[in-house]
CSV table of C-alpha atoms in Angstrom, one decimal:
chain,number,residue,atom,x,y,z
P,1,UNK,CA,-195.5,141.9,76.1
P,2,UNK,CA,-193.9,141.5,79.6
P,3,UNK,CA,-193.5,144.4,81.4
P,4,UNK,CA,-189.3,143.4,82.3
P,5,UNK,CA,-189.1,143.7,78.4
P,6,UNK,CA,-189.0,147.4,78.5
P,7,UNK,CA,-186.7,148.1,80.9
P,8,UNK,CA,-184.0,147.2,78.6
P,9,UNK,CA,-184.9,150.2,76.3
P,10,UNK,CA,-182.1,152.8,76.0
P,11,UNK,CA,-182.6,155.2,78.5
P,12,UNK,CA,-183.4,152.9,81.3
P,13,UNK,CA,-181.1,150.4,81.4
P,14,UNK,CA,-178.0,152.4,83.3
P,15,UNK,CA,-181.1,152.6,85.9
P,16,UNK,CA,-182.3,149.1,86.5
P,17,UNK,CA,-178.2,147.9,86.9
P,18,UNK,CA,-177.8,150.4,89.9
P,19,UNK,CA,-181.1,148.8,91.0
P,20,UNK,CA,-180.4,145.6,90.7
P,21,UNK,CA,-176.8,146.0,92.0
P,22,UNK,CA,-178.1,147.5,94.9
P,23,UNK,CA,-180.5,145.3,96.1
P,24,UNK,CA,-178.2,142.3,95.1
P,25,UNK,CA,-175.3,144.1,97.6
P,26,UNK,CA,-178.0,144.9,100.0
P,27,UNK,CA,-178.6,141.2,100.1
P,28,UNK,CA,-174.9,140.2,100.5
P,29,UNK,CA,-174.3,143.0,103.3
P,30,UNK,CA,-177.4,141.4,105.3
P,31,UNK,CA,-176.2,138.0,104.9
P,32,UNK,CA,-172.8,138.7,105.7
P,33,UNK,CA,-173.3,140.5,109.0
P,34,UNK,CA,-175.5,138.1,110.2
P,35,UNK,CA,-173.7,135.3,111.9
P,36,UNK,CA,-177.1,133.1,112.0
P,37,UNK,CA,-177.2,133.2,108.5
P,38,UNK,CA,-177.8,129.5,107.3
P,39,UNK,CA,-177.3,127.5,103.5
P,40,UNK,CA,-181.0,127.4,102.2
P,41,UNK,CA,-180.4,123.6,101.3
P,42,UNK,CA,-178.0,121.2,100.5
P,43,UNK,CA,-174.7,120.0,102.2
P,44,UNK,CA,-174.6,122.1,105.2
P,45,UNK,CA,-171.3,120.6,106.2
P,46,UNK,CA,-170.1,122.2,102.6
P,47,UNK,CA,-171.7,125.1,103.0
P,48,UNK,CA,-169.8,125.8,106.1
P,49,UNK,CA,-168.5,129.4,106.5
P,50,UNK,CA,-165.0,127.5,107.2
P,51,UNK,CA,-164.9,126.1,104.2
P,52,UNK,CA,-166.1,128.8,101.8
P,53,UNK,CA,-165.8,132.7,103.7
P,54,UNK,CA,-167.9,134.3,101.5
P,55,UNK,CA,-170.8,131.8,101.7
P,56,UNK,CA,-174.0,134.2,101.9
P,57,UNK,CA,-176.5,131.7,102.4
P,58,UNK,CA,-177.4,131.4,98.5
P,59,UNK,CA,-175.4,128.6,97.3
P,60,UNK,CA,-176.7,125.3,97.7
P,61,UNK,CA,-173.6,123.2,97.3
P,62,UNK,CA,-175.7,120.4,97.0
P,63,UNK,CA,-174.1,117.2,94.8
P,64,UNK,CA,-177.3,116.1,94.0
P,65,UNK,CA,-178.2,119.5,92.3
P,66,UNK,CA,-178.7,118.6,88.4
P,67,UNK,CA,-178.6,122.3,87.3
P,68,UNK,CA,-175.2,122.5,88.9
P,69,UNK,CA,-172.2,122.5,86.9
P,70,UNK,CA,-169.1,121.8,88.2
P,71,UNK,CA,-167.5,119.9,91.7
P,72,UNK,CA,-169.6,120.7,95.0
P,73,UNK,CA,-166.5,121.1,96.4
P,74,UNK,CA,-165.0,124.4,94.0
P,75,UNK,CA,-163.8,126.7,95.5
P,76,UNK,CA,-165.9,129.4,94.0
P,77,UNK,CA,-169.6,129.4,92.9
P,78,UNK,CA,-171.3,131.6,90.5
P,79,UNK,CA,-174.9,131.6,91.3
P,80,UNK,CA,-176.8,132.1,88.1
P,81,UNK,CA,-180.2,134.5,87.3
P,82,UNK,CA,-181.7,133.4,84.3
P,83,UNK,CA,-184.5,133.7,81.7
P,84,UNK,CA,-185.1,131.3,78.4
P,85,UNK,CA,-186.9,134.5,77.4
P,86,UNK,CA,-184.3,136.9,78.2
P,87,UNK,CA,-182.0,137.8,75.0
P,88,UNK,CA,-179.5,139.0,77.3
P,89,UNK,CA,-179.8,135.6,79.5
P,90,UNK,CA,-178.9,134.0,75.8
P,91,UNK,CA,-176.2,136.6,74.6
P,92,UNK,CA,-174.5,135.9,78.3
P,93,UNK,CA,-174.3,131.9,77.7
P,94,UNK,CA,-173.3,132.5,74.1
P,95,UNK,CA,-170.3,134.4,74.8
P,96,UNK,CA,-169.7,134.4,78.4
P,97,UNK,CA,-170.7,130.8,80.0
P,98,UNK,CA,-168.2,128.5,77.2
P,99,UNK,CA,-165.5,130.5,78.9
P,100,UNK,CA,-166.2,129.9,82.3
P,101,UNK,CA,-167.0,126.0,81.7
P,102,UNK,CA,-163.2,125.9,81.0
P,103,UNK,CA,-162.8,127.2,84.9
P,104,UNK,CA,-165.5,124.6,85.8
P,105,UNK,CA,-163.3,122.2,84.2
P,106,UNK,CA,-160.1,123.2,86.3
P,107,UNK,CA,-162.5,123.0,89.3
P,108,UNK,CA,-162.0,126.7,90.1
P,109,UNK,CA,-165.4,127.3,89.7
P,110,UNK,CA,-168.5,125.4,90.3
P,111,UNK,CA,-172.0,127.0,88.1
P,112,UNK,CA,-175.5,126.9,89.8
P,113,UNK,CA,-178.3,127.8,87.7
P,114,UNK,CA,-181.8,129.6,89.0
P,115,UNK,CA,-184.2,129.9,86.3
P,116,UNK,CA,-186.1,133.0,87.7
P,117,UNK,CA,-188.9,133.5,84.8
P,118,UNK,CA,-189.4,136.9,85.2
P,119,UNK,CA,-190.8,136.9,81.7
P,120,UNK,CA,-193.8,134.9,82.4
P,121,UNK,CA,-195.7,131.4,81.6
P,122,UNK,CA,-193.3,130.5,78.6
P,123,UNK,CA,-190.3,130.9,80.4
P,124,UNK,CA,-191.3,128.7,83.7
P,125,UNK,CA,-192.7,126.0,81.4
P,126,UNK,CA,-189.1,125.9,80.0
P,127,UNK,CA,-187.6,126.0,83.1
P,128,UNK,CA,-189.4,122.7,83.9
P,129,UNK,CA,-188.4,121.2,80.5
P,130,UNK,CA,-185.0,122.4,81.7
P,131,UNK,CA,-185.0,121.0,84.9
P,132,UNK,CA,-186.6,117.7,83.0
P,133,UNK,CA,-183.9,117.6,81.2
P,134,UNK,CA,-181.6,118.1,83.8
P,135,UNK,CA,-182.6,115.0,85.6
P,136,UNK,CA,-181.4,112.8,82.6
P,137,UNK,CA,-178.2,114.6,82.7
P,138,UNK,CA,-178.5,117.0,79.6
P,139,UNK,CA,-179.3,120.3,81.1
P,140,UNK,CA,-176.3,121.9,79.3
P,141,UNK,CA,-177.8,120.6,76.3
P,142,UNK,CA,-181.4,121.6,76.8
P,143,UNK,CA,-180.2,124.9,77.9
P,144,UNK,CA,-178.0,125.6,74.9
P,145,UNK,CA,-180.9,123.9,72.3
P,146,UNK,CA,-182.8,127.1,73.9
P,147,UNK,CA,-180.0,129.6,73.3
P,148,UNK,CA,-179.2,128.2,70.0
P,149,UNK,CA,-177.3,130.7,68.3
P,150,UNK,CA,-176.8,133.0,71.4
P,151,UNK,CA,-180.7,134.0,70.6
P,152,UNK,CA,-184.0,133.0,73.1
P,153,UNK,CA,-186.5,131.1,71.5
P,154,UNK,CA,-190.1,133.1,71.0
P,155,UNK,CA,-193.7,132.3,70.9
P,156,UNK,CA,-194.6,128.4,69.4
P,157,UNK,CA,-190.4,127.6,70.2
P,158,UNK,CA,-192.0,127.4,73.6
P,159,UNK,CA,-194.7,125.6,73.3
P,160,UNK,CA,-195.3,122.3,75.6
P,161,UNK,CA,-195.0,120.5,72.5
P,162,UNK,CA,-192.0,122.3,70.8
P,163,UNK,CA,-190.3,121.6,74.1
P,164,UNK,CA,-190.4,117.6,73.8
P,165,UNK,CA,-189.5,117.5,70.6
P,166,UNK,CA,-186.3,119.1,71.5
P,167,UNK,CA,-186.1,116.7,74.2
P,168,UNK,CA,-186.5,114.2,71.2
P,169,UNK,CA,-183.7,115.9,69.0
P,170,UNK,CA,-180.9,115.2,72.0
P,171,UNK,CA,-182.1,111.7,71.7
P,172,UNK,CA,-183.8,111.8,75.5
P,173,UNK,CA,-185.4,109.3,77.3
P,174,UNK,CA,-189.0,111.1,75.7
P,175,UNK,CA,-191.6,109.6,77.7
P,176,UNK,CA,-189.4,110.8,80.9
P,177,UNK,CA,-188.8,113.7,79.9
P,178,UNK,CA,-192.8,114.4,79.4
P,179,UNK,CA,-193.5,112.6,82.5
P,180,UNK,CA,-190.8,114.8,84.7
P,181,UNK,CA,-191.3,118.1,83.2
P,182,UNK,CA,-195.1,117.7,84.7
P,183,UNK,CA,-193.9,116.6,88.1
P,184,UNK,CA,-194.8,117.9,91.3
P,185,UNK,CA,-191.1,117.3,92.3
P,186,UNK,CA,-190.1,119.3,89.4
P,187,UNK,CA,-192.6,122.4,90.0
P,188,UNK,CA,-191.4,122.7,93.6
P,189,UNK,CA,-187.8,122.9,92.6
P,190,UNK,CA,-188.5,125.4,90.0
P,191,UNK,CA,-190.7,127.2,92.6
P,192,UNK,CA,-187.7,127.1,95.0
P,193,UNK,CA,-185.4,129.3,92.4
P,194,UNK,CA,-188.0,131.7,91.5
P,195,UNK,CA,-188.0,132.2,95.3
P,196,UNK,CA,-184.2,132.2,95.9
P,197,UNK,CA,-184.1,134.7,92.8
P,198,UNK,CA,-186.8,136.8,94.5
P,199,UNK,CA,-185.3,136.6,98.2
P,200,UNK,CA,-181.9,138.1,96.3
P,201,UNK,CA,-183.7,140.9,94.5
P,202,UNK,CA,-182.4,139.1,91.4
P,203,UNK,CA,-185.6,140.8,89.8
P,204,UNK,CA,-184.3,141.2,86.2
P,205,UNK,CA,-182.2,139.2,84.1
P,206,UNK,CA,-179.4,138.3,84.2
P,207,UNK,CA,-177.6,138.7,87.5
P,208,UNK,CA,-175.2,137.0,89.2
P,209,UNK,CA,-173.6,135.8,92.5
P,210,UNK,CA,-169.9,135.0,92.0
P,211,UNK,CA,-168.0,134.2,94.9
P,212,UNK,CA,-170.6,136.4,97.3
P,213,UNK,CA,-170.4,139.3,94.6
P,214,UNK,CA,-173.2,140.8,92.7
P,215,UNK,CA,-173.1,141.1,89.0
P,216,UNK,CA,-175.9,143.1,87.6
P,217,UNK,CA,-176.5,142.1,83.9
P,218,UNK,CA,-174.8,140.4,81.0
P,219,UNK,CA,-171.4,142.0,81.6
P,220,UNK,CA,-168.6,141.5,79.0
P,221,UNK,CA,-166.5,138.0,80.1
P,222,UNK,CA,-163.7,140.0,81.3
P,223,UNK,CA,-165.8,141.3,83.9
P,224,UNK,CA,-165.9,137.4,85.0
P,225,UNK,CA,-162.9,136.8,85.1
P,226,UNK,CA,-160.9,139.3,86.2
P,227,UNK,CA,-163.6,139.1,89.6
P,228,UNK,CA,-162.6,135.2,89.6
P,229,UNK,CA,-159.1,135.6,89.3
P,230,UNK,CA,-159.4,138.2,92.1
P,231,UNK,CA,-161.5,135.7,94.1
P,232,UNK,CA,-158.8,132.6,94.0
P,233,UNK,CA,-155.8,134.4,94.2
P,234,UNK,CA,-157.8,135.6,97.7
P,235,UNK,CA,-158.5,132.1,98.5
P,236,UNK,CA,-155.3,131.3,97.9
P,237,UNK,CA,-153.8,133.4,100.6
């Protein structure tokens, strides 16, 4: 069993929020002070501190991103820590994410996801299928088919083969799917998030970036938001 799975257990988990909140503020304090601070890929032009003031060098603004939801040019971004392992990661998109996909829809918000796979092997290889899935234009699919009933799938759910045939349920392109998931292209990008996740202390799951704010775990939706409607009525002015 994964070593993150116990530090969900009672007694620890008012522990590992301060910790992750912490480093997660520690990151956006460093980022903010420092005037140098560049986007990590993407439009740089949108990732101008002009353009979007709380821009910590995390958001990739990129409108070529397909685990992006939402317009490039929103004027907030929730940056999302996730885990197809993680019961909390699914709880979160279950109740939570349906909510804020209305805001996406307004174009308040715009939703970039990071698989970090803190939980292991499993987790990456469905972060590839993910990602796969992504490239056909079905990653909210593929990521909800994984979440199904606001519950992670476990052991032979995640097998390579279990995988395509939930490609082949959402009536994808199969052969394409199988051919991208083992990608070099696709292993590089999902190597890129693990890293983002691990330059952001973003070292359990979930956590959150919204607007340059650090959200430590799977916070009830108000939490969301009320910090978004604080955020626009600040862009606003």
């Amino acid at each position: 069993m994964p070593v993150q799975r116990s530090f969900w257990s009672s007694w620890l988990i008012p522990g590992v929020i301060v910790t992750i909140a912490i480093a997660l503020v520690a990151f956006v304090v460093i980022y903010e002070t420092n005037d140098d601070a560049q986007p990590t890929s993407g439009d740089t032009a949108a990732n101008s501190t002009d353009q979007f003031p709380y821009d910590i060098g995390l958001e990739r603004r990129d409108p070529h991103d397909p685990l992006a939801l939402g317009a490039v040019d929103a004027p907030i971004t929730l940056i999302v820590f996730s885990d197809f392992q993680c019961p909390f990661c699914a709880k979160w998109s279950h109740d939570t994410l349906p909510v804020l996909l209305k805001r996406v829809d307004d174009g308040q918000l715009r939703i970039e996801m990071r698989e970090v796979n803190v939980f292991g092997e499993a987790s990456r290889r469905a972060a590839l299928a993910a990602y796969a899935a992504a490239l056909q234009g079905r990653y909210l699919d593929y990521h909800d088919a994984l979440f199904a009933g606001g519950h992670p799938r476990t052991g032979a759910g995640l097998s390579a083969e279990a995988l395509v045939e939930t490609a082949r349920d959402l009536n994808l392109d199969v052969d394409l799917f199988r051919e991208q998931m083992n990608s070099a292209t696709t292993r590089t990008a999902i190597d890129a998030n693990e890293q983002l996740g691990a330059t952001a202390g973003a070292f359990s799951t979930p956590s959150f970036i919204l607007g340059g704010q650090p959200i430590a775990g799977a916070q009830p939706t108000k939490v969301f938001l009320d910090t978004l409607d604080e955020l626009t009525g600040l862009e606003g002015n």
